[in-house]
C-alpha cells in the first residue's frame, strides 16, 4: 500500500505524516513498546513515523498487500470484511494501543477504516521484522498482543453463536467499557463512535434490533443515551448479569 491509499475517500484534508518523539507518547504504556528500555526505544524511534488520518478514511484495503504495520495511538477504527453477497462483517474495533498488521502482509485479509480522527505509528514491515530479530523482548510483547487478539476473537465467536440479542449488546457495551477503563480513557459516558449499523454488523444483528435493544435498556433503567454516540451505564452490575446470561437464568427460574 503506497501513501496515496492512506487518504479519505471524499474531499477531506489529506493524511499527514511526521516524525515521532517516543518519549512524549501519552499511550506508550499501552503499546507493544511499553516495556522497552532506552536503547530499544531509540531503535524503534529510528524506523517509525506518525500518520494522522481523518475520520472515515481507509487505513488498509481488504486483501491489499501492505508494506507497513501500524500501532494505534489515538482514535478508533474498525476492522471488517465484505461478504460475497454485499454484506459486511465487522470483526473488531481498534483502540489506542492496538496493533494492526500482525501476521501476513495482507493484514489478515481485512479492511481497516477510521471511525474518528486516528493517529497511528507506522513502521515499514521489513524494518519492523528486522527489529524483532534484534530485540527479543519486542517479539514477546507482540506475542502477548496476539494472544489478546485471539481471546477477543473467541469471545466474538461466543457472542455470535450462543448469546441472545440482549446478551450480545450487553457484552459489547461492557467489553468496550472495560477496554477503555484498562487504558485509563474516559468511559463515562461511554463513547460509541461506531454507527448502529457497525454495531449490528459486529454482533450479527440488524440495525433495528440494535436500536430496539438500546431502547429497552434505557426503558429498564440500565443505560441512558447521551446523544447518538455515547451511553451512560446506570446499572453496570445488571448489565454484567445480562452479558453473562445470569439475568435470563433468574427470570427462567421464577
mmCIF file of N, CA and C in Angstrom, residues 166 193 203 225:
data_model
loop_
_atom_site.group_PDB
_atom_site.id
_atom_site.type_symbol
_atom_site.label_atom_id
_atom_site.label_comp_id
_atom_site.label_asym_id
_atom_site.label_seq_id
_atom_site.Cartn_x
_atom_site.Cartn_y
_atom_site.Cartn_z
ATOM 1 N N UNK A 166 -29.982 -9.327 23.548
ATOM 2 C CA UNK A 166 -29.715 -8.544 24.761
ATOM 3 C C UNK A 166 -28.349 -8.886 25.335
ATOM 4 N N UNK A 193 -18.292 5.736 18.876
ATOM 5 C CA UNK A 193 -18.043 6.400 17.591
ATOM 6 C C UNK A 193 -18.546 5.596 16.397
ATOM 7 N N UNK A 203 -22.138 -7.618 15.859
ATOM 8 C CA UNK A 203 -22.860 -8.549 16.731
ATOM 9 C C UNK A 203 -23.755 -9.521 15.977
ATOM 10 N N UNK A 225 -29.117 7.313 27.197
ATOM 11 C CA UNK A 225 -28.490 7.674 25.930
ATOM 12 C C UNK A 225 -28.023 9.108 25.999
#
